[in-house]
């Protein structure tokens, strides 16, 4: 079980997406998943070992690290990637349900089970709203937990058993900050893509509805 | 999810590339991605552990390392490779879109569609012309820009491509100017120069491919213009012949009329 599983999952979603949805999948693969695995993971790999405090008191380093990093950036990043990819599964499940129904009744109930219309449209819209919501939630979480997207190179810690206020030094703060900004930028890009896909679908189907009604009235 | 997945994605693009594009992809995978994963990552693996400063002051090493290496070489290369591979996705998406359109035509039973079955559409190789030409050329152009930007960023951040053995650091909390020693500087310099050289080769290949595509485009245009000129010349000749014949006919008619009247 690894990121390859998520990759295969998203490839399945790609089939039932609109054009903008496919661009979203490509952005998630290339700029978020690949960057995470190929670059970001290694930066945070030894963050605890390389976290150094200016004191010999045993336990002080552990306590200070735990205080300043309740959940590591890299774990939040991984959680965000997983949570944001999951709503797309709703669409896959709905299509599978449609195909199952067709098999059970042994007749063609839908013109094309994978086409985004009727109930599947609502599922798709809900998945888009959930994706956008989760992205925003994680960005806010990042901001609140770490007081913005900055990583200081020095933090002052005075929790027991540290005898007094102690200087603790974080490793590679600049590199971590660069990748954090990269994460925020790609998140924002994904939010913009989701919102444009949402407006595109709503616009397209309201025009369709309006035209249908207009034709009915004329008849 | 790793570089292997990128290989699968870009492998699909390979079919629709020019020969120079195929060479570029090979160079990218063998001399850049593979070298990065198999060799370079090991060289830079212990970079912070073995970065040693001549002081016992806690925190000095962390701060000095962060000052001299705002972003590690290895991460910069990984980002460069990801950004440089992304434009090829544009081509892959365009090809997928065209295939989708052809499949739709085939399903509708369009008589214009010349394929016998869906498998043929899936396996077909599209020629680089029309809108695909613009997408392909645009992707090469973006590739060039990304390569150039990253090479400049490297040069700018590390004052050249050499890795010094010793760096003098006096950032707080180091008590005074402290000597800090980089681990494996020669090996790192060798790999940096290697990666820069391969980047330059890739830039040259991209420029050559761009020139080749532009030349082909202009040749095709001049051929079309030549063909249409030939056609219009041919048409002009036919017109003058017809005009002459018409004059002859009208003259002979007049003569007969005159002859008749007189």
Short mmCIF file of C-alpha atoms in Angstrom, two decimals:
data_model
loop_
_atom_site.label_atom_id
_atom_site.label_comp_id
_atom_site.label_asym_id
_atom_site.label_seq_id
_atom_site.Cartn_x
_atom_site.Cartn_y
_atom_site.Cartn_z
CA UNK A 1 0.00 0.00 0.00
CA UNK A 2 1.60 3.19 -1.09
CA UNK A 3 1.01 6.27 -3.18
CA UNK A 4 0.70 4.04 -6.25
CA UNK A 5 -2.72 3.02 -4.93
CA UNK A 6 -3.86 6.66 -4.94
CA UNK A 7 -2.43 7.10 -8.40
CA UNK A 8 -4.41 4.11 -9.73
CA UNK A 9 -7.53 5.43 -8.02
CA UNK A 10 -7.23 8.82 -9.65
CA UNK A 11 -6.56 7.27 -13.07
CA UNK A 12 -9.93 5.56 -12.73
CA UNK A 13 -11.58 8.88 -11.92
CA UNK A 14 -10.05 10.48 -14.99
CA UNK A 15 -12.39 8.51 -17.26
CA UNK A 16 -15.54 10.17 -15.92
CA UNK A 17 -14.20 13.72 -15.58
CA UNK A 18 -14.69 16.81 -17.67
CA UNK A 19 -11.71 18.48 -19.39
CA UNK A 20 -11.03 20.71 -16.38
CA UNK A 21 -11.29 17.64 -14.12
CA UNK A 22 -8.53 15.97 -16.13
CA UNK A 23 -6.33 19.04 -15.76
CA UNK A 24 -6.99 18.86 -11.99
CA UNK A 25 -5.86 15.20 -11.94
CA UNK A 26 -2.70 16.11 -13.89
CA UNK A 27 -1.90 18.97 -11.49
CA UNK A 28 -2.41 16.69 -8.46
CA UNK A 29 -0.14 14.02 -9.95
CA UNK A 30 2.68 16.14 -11.24
CA UNK A 31 2.84 19.10 -8.91
CA UNK A 32 1.62 17.64 -5.64
CA UNK A 33 2.09 13.88 -5.45
CA UNK A 34 5.33 13.66 -7.44
CA UNK A 35 6.87 16.69 -5.71
CA UNK A 36 5.89 15.21 -2.33
CA UNK A 37 7.44 11.81 -3.04
CA UNK A 38 10.49 12.96 -4.99
CA UNK A 39 11.50 16.02 -3.02
CA UNK A 40 9.51 17.09 0.01
CA UNK A 41 9.55 13.81 1.95
CA UNK A 42 13.35 13.85 2.15
CA UNK A 43 13.50 17.35 3.56
CA UNK A 44 11.38 16.46 6.56
CA UNK A 45 12.84 12.96 6.92
CA UNK A 46 15.18 13.68 9.83
CA UNK A 47 13.49 16.75 11.28
CA UNK A 48 13.46 15.37 14.82
CA UNK A 49 17.12 14.28 14.81
CA UNK A 50 18.28 17.57 13.38
CA UNK A 51 16.20 19.67 15.78
CA UNK A 52 18.80 20.99 18.20
CA UNK A 53 18.37 22.79 21.51
CA UNK A 54 21.05 24.77 23.30
CA UNK A 55 20.91 22.64 26.43
CA UNK A 56 22.09 19.27 27.67
CA UNK A 57 19.02 18.58 29.86
CA UNK A 58 17.61 15.19 28.73
CA UNK A 59 14.02 15.35 27.52
CA UNK A 60 14.05 19.07 26.83
CA UNK A 61 14.53 18.61 23.07
CA UNK A 62 11.70 16.07 22.85
CA UNK A 63 9.29 18.22 24.77
CA UNK A 64 10.09 21.36 22.81
CA UNK A 65 9.82 19.59 19.45
CA UNK A 66 6.46 18.17 20.43
CA UNK A 67 5.25 21.58 21.56
CA UNK A 68 6.19 23.38 18.36
CA UNK A 69 5.27 20.61 15.90
CA UNK A 70 2.11 18.88 17.15
CA UNK A 71 1.59 17.44 13.68
CA UNK A 72 4.49 17.64 11.27
CA UNK A 73 4.04 19.65 8.04
CA UNK A 74 4.77 16.61 5.94
CA UNK A 75 2.08 14.51 7.63
CA UNK A 76 -0.49 17.27 7.16
CA UNK A 77 0.55 17.45 3.50
CA UNK A 78 0.04 13.69 3.08
CA UNK A 79 -3.36 13.83 4.82
CA UNK A 80 -4.37 16.72 2.61
CA UNK A 81 -3.46 14.79 -0.55
CA UNK A 82 -5.45 11.76 0.55
CA UNK A 83 -8.51 13.71 1.72
CA UNK A 84 -8.63 15.87 -1.37
CA UNK A 85 -8.47 12.89 -3.75
CA UNK A 86 -11.17 10.89 -1.95
CA UNK A 87 -14.38 12.77 -2.95
CA UNK A 88 -13.73 11.74 -6.57
CA UNK A 89 -14.52 8.20 -5.43
CA UNK A 90 -18.18 9.21 -5.02
CA UNK A 91 -18.37 9.60 -8.80
CA UNK A 92 -16.73 6.21 -9.39
CA UNK A 93 -19.15 4.55 -6.96
CA UNK A 94 -22.17 6.18 -8.59
CA UNK A 95 -21.10 5.01 -12.06
CA UNK A 96 -20.53 1.49 -10.70
CA UNK A 97 -23.99 1.59 -9.10
CA UNK A 98 -25.54 2.60 -12.45
CA UNK A 99 -23.75 -0.20 -14.29
CA UNK A 100 -24.82 -2.66 -11.61
CA UNK A 101 -28.43 -1.59 -11.98
CA UNK A 102 -28.28 -2.06 -15.74
CA UNK A 103 -26.90 -5.57 -15.22
CA UNK A 104 -29.58 -6.45 -12.65
CA UNK A 105 -32.46 -5.30 -14.80
CA UNK A 106 -30.76 -6.72 -17.87
CA UNK A 107 -31.67 -3.71 -20.00
CA UNK A 108 -30.18 -0.40 -21.05
CA UNK A 109 -31.44 2.08 -18.43
CA UNK A 110 -29.00 4.87 -19.24
CA UNK A 111 -27.76 6.19 -22.57
CA UNK A 112 -24.23 6.04 -21.18
CA UNK A 113 -23.64 5.16 -17.49
CA UNK A 114 -20.48 7.32 -17.46
CA UNK A 115 -22.07 10.46 -18.87
CA UNK A 116 -22.48 13.33 -16.40
CA UNK A 117 -26.25 13.86 -16.32
CA UNK A 118 -29.14 13.39 -13.94
CA UNK A 119 -28.11 11.98 -10.57
CA UNK A 120 -24.46 11.67 -11.58
CA UNK A 121 -24.32 15.42 -12.16
CA UNK A 122 -25.35 16.08 -8.54
CA UNK A 123 -22.81 13.54 -7.29
CA UNK A 124 -20.11 15.23 -9.37
CA UNK A 125 -21.04 18.68 -8.08
CA UNK A 126 -21.05 17.42 -4.48
CA UNK A 127 -17.60 15.87 -4.99
CA UNK A 128 -16.31 19.19 -6.34
CA UNK A 129 -17.72 21.11 -3.37
CA UNK A 130 -16.22 18.60 -0.93
CA UNK A 131 -12.82 18.77 -2.63
CA UNK A 132 -12.76 22.57 -2.49
CA UNK A 133 -13.97 22.58 1.12
CA UNK A 134 -11.30 20.13 2.22
CA UNK A 135 -8.55 22.10 0.48
CA UNK A 136 -9.63 25.28 2.28
CA UNK A 137 -9.89 23.42 5.63
CA UNK A 138 -6.34 22.14 5.33
CA UNK A 139 -4.95 25.51 4.30
CA UNK A 140 -6.63 27.13 7.30
CA UNK A 141 -5.31 24.33 9.54
CA UNK A 142 -1.77 24.90 8.29
CA UNK A 143 -2.13 28.63 8.86
CA UNK A 144 -3.56 28.29 12.36
CA UNK A 145 -1.20 25.57 13.59
CA UNK A 146 1.99 27.25 12.47
CA UNK A 147 1.09 30.94 12.71
CA UNK A 148 1.21 31.58 9.00
CA UNK A 149 3.31 29.79 6.42
CA UNK A 150 6.66 30.89 7.80
CA UNK A 151 9.14 28.58 9.47
CA UNK A 152 11.48 30.36 11.86
CA UNK A 153 15.04 29.11 12.21
CA UNK A 154 14.95 29.62 15.98
CA UNK A 155 12.23 28.98 18.55
CA UNK A 156 12.39 29.78 22.26
CA UNK A 157 11.15 27.05 24.56
CA UNK A 158 10.59 27.06 28.34
CA UNK A 159 8.51 23.95 29.03
CA UNK A 160 9.48 21.55 31.84
CA UNK A 161 12.00 19.85 32.06
CA UNK A 162 13.88 22.67 30.25
CA UNK A 163 15.38 24.62 33.21
CA UNK A 164 14.72 28.06 31.66
CA UNK A 165 14.08 29.63 28.26
CA UNK A 166 16.14 27.65 25.79
CA UNK A 167 17.04 28.35 22.16
CA UNK A 168 16.03 25.56 19.82
CA UNK A 169 17.08 25.48 16.19
CA UNK A 170 15.02 24.01 13.38
CA UNK A 171 16.86 22.33 10.51
CA UNK A 172 16.51 23.53 6.88
CA UNK A 173 13.90 26.23 7.61
CA UNK A 174 14.36 28.05 4.30
CA UNK A 175 14.00 24.90 2.19
CA UNK A 176 10.93 23.87 4.20
CA UNK A 177 9.39 27.30 3.72
CA UNK A 178 9.97 27.19 -0.06
CA UNK A 179 8.18 23.86 -0.32
CA UNK A 180 5.41 25.04 1.99
CA UNK A 181 4.76 27.99 -0.33
CA UNK A 182 4.79 25.55 -3.24
CA UNK A 183 2.14 23.47 -1.43
CA UNK A 184 -0.02 26.55 -0.81
CA UNK A 185 0.32 27.69 -4.45
CA UNK A 186 -0.71 24.28 -5.84
CA UNK A 187 -3.59 24.08 -3.35
CA UNK A 188 -4.86 27.47 -4.50
CA UNK A 189 -4.49 26.39 -8.14
CA UNK A 190 -6.55 23.28 -7.42
CA UNK A 191 -9.21 25.38 -5.65
CA UNK A 192 -9.42 27.66 -8.71
CA UNK A 193 -9.73 24.64 -11.03
CA UNK A 194 -12.47 23.12 -8.89
CA UNK A 195 -14.44 26.37 -8.73
CA UNK A 196 -14.18 26.93 -12.49
CA UNK A 197 -15.30 23.33 -13.14
CA UNK A 198 -18.24 23.89 -10.77
CA UNK A 199 -19.32 27.10 -12.51
CA UNK A 200 -18.81 25.53 -15.96
CA UNK A 201 -21.06 22.56 -15.12
CA UNK A 202 -23.75 24.68 -13.46
CA UNK A 203 -23.74 27.09 -16.41
CA UNK A 204 -23.85 24.30 -19.02
CA UNK A 205 -26.72 22.45 -17.40
CA UNK A 206 -28.80 25.51 -16.62
CA UNK A 207 -28.55 26.56 -20.29
CA UNK A 208 -29.59 23.02 -21.31
CA UNK A 209 -32.55 23.12 -18.88
CA UNK A 210 -33.61 26.56 -20.06
CA UNK A 211 -33.47 25.53 -23.72
CA UNK A 212 -35.49 22.38 -23.02
CA UNK A 213 -38.17 24.42 -21.24
CA UNK A 214 -38.19 26.99 -24.02
CA UNK A 215 -38.69 24.28 -26.65
CA UNK A 216 -41.46 22.68 -24.58
CA UNK A 217 -43.23 26.05 -24.29
CA UNK A 218 -43.00 26.59 -28.02
CA UNK A 219 -44.56 23.17 -28.60
CA UNK B 1 4.02 7.05 -7.20
CA UNK B 2 7.50 7.92 -8.26
CA UNK B 3 9.58 8.59 -11.31
CA UNK B 4 8.35 5.30 -12.80
CA UNK B 5 4.85 6.73 -13.04
CA UNK B 6 6.25 9.74 -14.90
CA UNK B 7 7.94 7.31 -17.29
CA UNK B 8 4.58 5.65 -18.00
CA UNK B 9 2.87 8.98 -18.61
CA UNK B 10 5.59 10.34 -20.89
CA UNK B 11 6.06 7.04 -22.68
CA UNK B 12 2.68 7.61 -24.29
CA UNK B 13 3.85 10.95 -25.65
CA UNK B 14 6.87 9.27 -27.24
CA UNK B 15 4.75 7.77 -30.00
CA UNK B 16 3.67 11.18 -31.28
CA UNK B 17 7.02 12.94 -30.99
CA UNK B 18 9.54 13.72 -33.68
CA UNK B 19 12.83 11.77 -33.74
CA UNK B 20 14.59 14.57 -31.90
CA UNK B 21 11.81 14.50 -29.31
CA UNK B 22 12.38 10.78 -28.80
CA UNK B 23 16.10 11.37 -28.29
CA UNK B 24 15.27 14.12 -25.79
CA UNK B 25 13.03 11.79 -23.82
CA UNK B 26 15.72 9.10 -23.75
CA UNK B 27 18.33 11.58 -22.54
CA UNK B 28 15.89 12.83 -19.89
CA UNK B 29 15.19 9.39 -18.50
CA UNK B 30 18.61 7.81 -18.70
CA UNK B 31 20.98 10.66 -18.06
CA UNK B 32 18.93 12.79 -15.73
CA UNK B 33 16.22 10.95 -13.84
CA UNK B 34 18.09 7.67 -13.51
CA UNK B 35 21.34 9.38 -12.48
CA UNK B 36 19.40 11.46 -9.98
CA UNK B 37 17.73 8.48 -8.37
CA UNK B 38 20.58 5.99 -8.51
CA UNK B 39 23.60 8.15 -7.80
CA UNK B 40 23.02 11.78 -6.95
CA UNK B 41 20.55 11.11 -4.14
CA UNK B 42 23.16 8.97 -2.35
CA UNK B 43 25.83 11.66 -2.70
CA UNK B 44 23.58 14.30 -1.16
CA UNK B 45 21.96 11.87 1.29
CA UNK B 46 24.13 12.76 4.27
CA UNK B 47 24.58 16.41 3.42
CA UNK B 48 23.39 17.87 6.70
CA UNK B 49 24.69 15.11 8.97
CA UNK B 50 28.19 15.45 7.63
CA UNK B 51 28.16 19.23 7.41
CA UNK B 52 30.58 19.93 10.24
CA UNK B 53 31.33 23.30 11.83
CA UNK B 54 34.33 24.03 13.97
CA UNK B 55 32.34 24.89 17.08
CA UNK B 56 30.43 23.07 19.80
CA UNK B 57 27.81 25.84 20.04
CA UNK B 58 24.44 24.11 19.55
CA UNK B 59 22.42 25.51 16.68
CA UNK B 60 25.35 27.06 14.86
CA UNK B 61 25.57 24.17 12.40
CA UNK B 62 21.84 24.26 11.60
CA UNK B 63 21.87 27.98 11.02
CA UNK B 64 25.00 27.92 8.86
CA UNK B 65 23.71 25.02 6.77
CA UNK B 66 20.44 26.84 6.21
CA UNK B 67 22.31 30.00 5.25
CA UNK B 68 24.53 28.37 2.64
CA UNK B 69 21.97 25.91 1.22
CA UNK B 70 18.55 27.62 1.09
CA UNK B 71 17.40 24.84 -1.20
CA UNK B 72 19.43 21.71 -1.75
CA UNK B 73 20.82 20.86 -5.22
CA UNK B 74 19.00 17.59 -5.26
CA UNK B 75 15.60 19.18 -4.61
CA UNK B 76 16.23 21.83 -7.23
CA UNK B 77 17.02 19.10 -9.78
CA UNK B 78 13.92 17.16 -8.86
CA UNK B 79 11.79 20.30 -9.34
CA UNK B 80 13.56 21.08 -12.62
CA UNK B 81 12.83 17.59 -13.95
CA UNK B 82 9.18 17.79 -12.93
CA UNK B 83 8.68 21.21 -14.51
CA UNK B 84 10.53 20.26 -17.69
CA UNK B 85 8.43 17.09 -18.12
CA UNK B 86 5.10 18.86 -17.60
CA UNK B 87 4.72 20.53 -21.04
CA UNK B 88 4.76 17.07 -22.65
CA UNK B 89 1.49 16.45 -20.81
CA UNK B 90 -0.12 19.18 -22.91
CA UNK B 91 0.67 17.14 -26.01
CA UNK B 92 -0.63 13.96 -24.34
CA UNK B 93 -3.88 15.73 -23.45
CA UNK B 94 -4.30 17.10 -26.98
CA UNK B 95 -3.74 13.65 -28.49
CA UNK B 96 -6.22 12.12 -26.03
CA UNK B 97 -8.77 14.80 -26.99
CA UNK B 98 -8.33 14.08 -30.71
CA UNK B 99 -8.68 10.36 -30.09
CA UNK B 100 -11.85 10.99 -28.12
CA UNK B 101 -13.31 13.04 -31.00
CA UNK B 102 -12.43 10.35 -33.55
CA UNK B 103 -14.01 7.67 -31.33
CA UNK B 104 -17.17 9.79 -31.10
CA UNK B 105 -17.26 10.16 -34.88
CA UNK B 106 -16.76 6.41 -35.28
CA UNK B 107 -19.56 5.63 -32.80
CA UNK B 108 -21.95 7.99 -34.59
CA UNK B 109 -21.27 6.03 -37.76
CA UNK B 110 -19.92 9.01 -39.65
CA UNK B 111 -19.10 8.06 -43.22
CA UNK B 112 -16.10 10.40 -43.21
CA UNK B 113 -14.47 8.22 -40.56
CA UNK B 114 -11.94 5.99 -42.20
CA UNK B 115 -11.25 3.56 -39.33
CA UNK B 116 -12.38 -0.04 -39.23
CA UNK B 117 -12.61 -0.34 -35.44
CA UNK B 118 -11.92 1.36 -32.15
CA UNK B 119 -8.64 -0.49 -31.67
CA UNK B 120 -7.27 1.18 -34.77
CA UNK B 121 -8.12 4.61 -33.37
CA UNK B 122 -6.44 3.74 -30.09
CA UNK B 123 -3.25 2.63 -31.79
CA UNK B 124 -3.13 5.39 -34.38
CA UNK B 125 -0.21 7.78 -34.43
CA UNK B 126 -1.22 11.36 -35.15
CA UNK B 127 0.90 13.51 -37.42
CA UNK B 128 2.18 16.78 -36.03
CA UNK B 129 0.16 19.23 -38.05
CA UNK B 130 -2.65 21.69 -37.54
CA UNK B 131 -3.50 22.51 -33.95
CA UNK B 132 -1.32 19.65 -32.66
CA UNK B 133 1.68 21.44 -34.24
CA UNK B 134 0.94 24.55 -32.19
CA UNK B 135 0.55 22.53 -28.96
CA UNK B 136 3.76 20.62 -29.63
CA UNK B 137 5.77 23.73 -30.50
CA UNK B 138 4.36 25.54 -27.47
CA UNK B 139 5.39 22.66 -25.22
CA UNK B 140 8.97 22.74 -26.56
CA UNK B 141 9.07 26.50 -26.01
CA UNK B 142 7.95 26.13 -22.37
CA UNK B 143 10.47 23.34 -21.84
CA UNK B 144 13.25 25.65 -23.00
CA UNK B 145 12.10 28.43 -20.71
CA UNK B 146 11.93 26.15 -17.66
CA UNK B 147 15.38 24.69 -18.34
CA UNK B 148 16.90 28.14 -18.73
CA UNK B 149 15.19 29.49 -15.60
CA UNK B 150 16.40 26.61 -13.43
CA UNK B 151 19.95 26.79 -14.76
CA UNK B 152 20.03 30.48 -13.99
CA UNK B 153 18.57 29.89 -10.52
CA UNK B 154 21.34 27.36 -9.84
CA UNK B 155 24.03 29.73 -10.99
CA UNK B 156 22.57 32.61 -9.02
CA UNK B 157 22.03 30.72 -5.76
CA UNK B 158 25.35 28.93 -5.59
CA UNK B 159 27.65 31.49 -7.23
CA UNK B 160 28.65 29.20 -10.04
CA UNK B 161 28.68 25.44 -10.25
CA UNK B 162 31.51 24.63 -7.88
CA UNK B 163 31.02 23.26 -4.40
CA UNK B 164 33.59 24.77 -2.03
CA UNK B 165 35.19 22.64 0.68
CA UNK B 166 35.11 25.28 3.36
CA UNK B 167 32.60 28.00 4.14
CA UNK B 168 33.04 30.74 6.71
CA UNK B 169 29.93 31.42 8.74
CA UNK B 170 29.16 34.10 11.33
CA UNK B 171 25.36 33.92 11.61
CA UNK B 172 23.94 34.04 15.15
CA UNK B 173 24.28 31.94 17.41
CA UNK B 174 27.76 31.13 16.13
CA UNK B 175 30.03 32.99 18.60
CA UNK B 176 32.31 34.39 15.85
CA UNK B 177 33.36 33.51 12.32
CA UNK B 178 33.35 29.74 12.21
CA UNK B 179 34.77 27.31 9.63
CA UNK B 180 32.19 24.92 8.26
CA UNK B 181 33.12 21.97 6.07
CA UNK B 182 30.89 20.55 3.35
CA UNK B 183 30.79 16.77 2.93
CA UNK B 184 32.03 15.27 -0.40
CA UNK B 185 32.60 18.59 -2.21
CA UNK B 186 34.49 17.12 -5.18
CA UNK B 187 31.92 14.40 -5.84
CA UNK B 188 29.14 16.99 -5.60
CA UNK B 189 30.99 19.30 -8.02
CA UNK B 190 31.39 16.43 -10.50
CA UNK B 191 27.69 15.58 -10.38
CA UNK B 192 26.67 19.25 -10.59
CA UNK B 193 28.78 19.74 -13.72
CA UNK B 194 27.39 16.50 -15.18
CA UNK B 195 23.79 17.57 -14.60
CA UNK B 196 24.45 21.03 -16.02
CA UNK B 197 26.09 19.49 -19.11
CA UNK B 198 23.12 17.19 -19.70
CA UNK B 199 20.74 20.15 -19.20
CA UNK B 200 22.66 22.04 -21.89
CA UNK B 201 22.42 19.04 -24.23
CA UNK B 202 18.66 18.94 -23.62
CA UNK B 203 18.41 22.67 -24.36
CA UNK B 204 20.28 22.13 -27.66
CA UNK B 205 18.02 19.22 -28.57
CA UNK B 206 14.95 21.35 -27.86
CA UNK B 207 16.30 24.23 -29.98
CA UNK B 208 17.06 21.80 -32.83
CA UNK B 209 13.57 20.30 -32.60
CA UNK B 210 12.04 23.79 -32.65
CA UNK B 211 14.06 24.74 -35.75
CA UNK B 212 13.10 21.47 -37.43
CA UNK B 213 9.40 22.03 -36.76
CA UNK B 214 9.52 25.64 -37.96
CA UNK B 215 11.39 24.65 -41.13
CA UNK B 216 8.86 21.91 -41.85
CA UNK B 217 6.01 24.37 -41.29
CA UNK B 218 7.39 26.98 -43.68
CA UNK B 219 8.26 24.36 -46.30
CA UNK B 220 4.74 22.98 -46.14
CA UNK B 221 3.30 26.46 -46.46
CA UNK B 222 5.44 27.36 -49.46
CA UNK B 223 4.53 24.01 -51.07
CA UNK B 224 0.84 24.79 -50.61
CA UNK B 225 1.33 28.32 -51.98
CA UNK B 226 3.34 26.86 -54.90
CA UNK B 227 0.58 24.35 -55.63
CA UNK B 228 -2.15 26.97 -55.56
CA UNK B 229 -0.03 29.29 -57.82
CA UNK B 230 0.47 26.47 -60.31
CA UNK B 231 -3.23 25.84 -60.22
CA UNK B 232 -4.06 29.53 -60.78
CA UNK B 233 -1.43 29.76 -63.60
CA UNK B 234 -3.02 26.74 -65.18
CA UNK B 235 -6.42 28.35 -64.76
CA UNK B 236 -5.22 31.66 -66.30
CA UNK B 237 -3.83 29.85 -69.33
CA UNK B 238 -7.12 28.04 -69.77
CA UNK B 239 -9.01 31.31 -69.45
CA UNK B 240 -6.97 33.08 -72.17
CA UNK B 241 -7.40 30.08 -74.47
CA UNK B 242 -11.16 30.15 -73.87
CA UNK B 243 -11.19 33.91 -74.47
CA UNK B 244 -9.37 33.46 -77.78
CA UNK B 245 -11.76 30.75 -78.85
CA UNK B 246 -14.72 32.93 -77.87
CA UNK B 247 -13.31 35.78 -79.94
CA UNK B 248 -12.79 33.48 -82.90
CA UNK B 249 -16.33 32.17 -82.58
CA UNK B 250 -17.79 35.68 -82.27
CA UNK B 251 -15.71 36.88 -85.24
CA UNK B 252 -16.84 34.01 -87.39
CA UNK B 253 -20.42 34.60 -86.26
CA UNK B 254 -20.22 38.29 -87.15
CA UNK B 255 -18.73 37.41 -90.51
CA UNK B 256 -21.53 34.99 -91.21
CA UNK B 257 -24.09 37.56 -90.04
CA UNK B 258 -22.50 40.28 -92.11
CA UNK B 259 -22.22 37.86 -94.98
CA UNK B 260 -25.82 36.92 -94.53
CA UNK B 261 -27.02 40.47 -94.19
CA UNK B 262 -25.00 41.60 -97.11
#
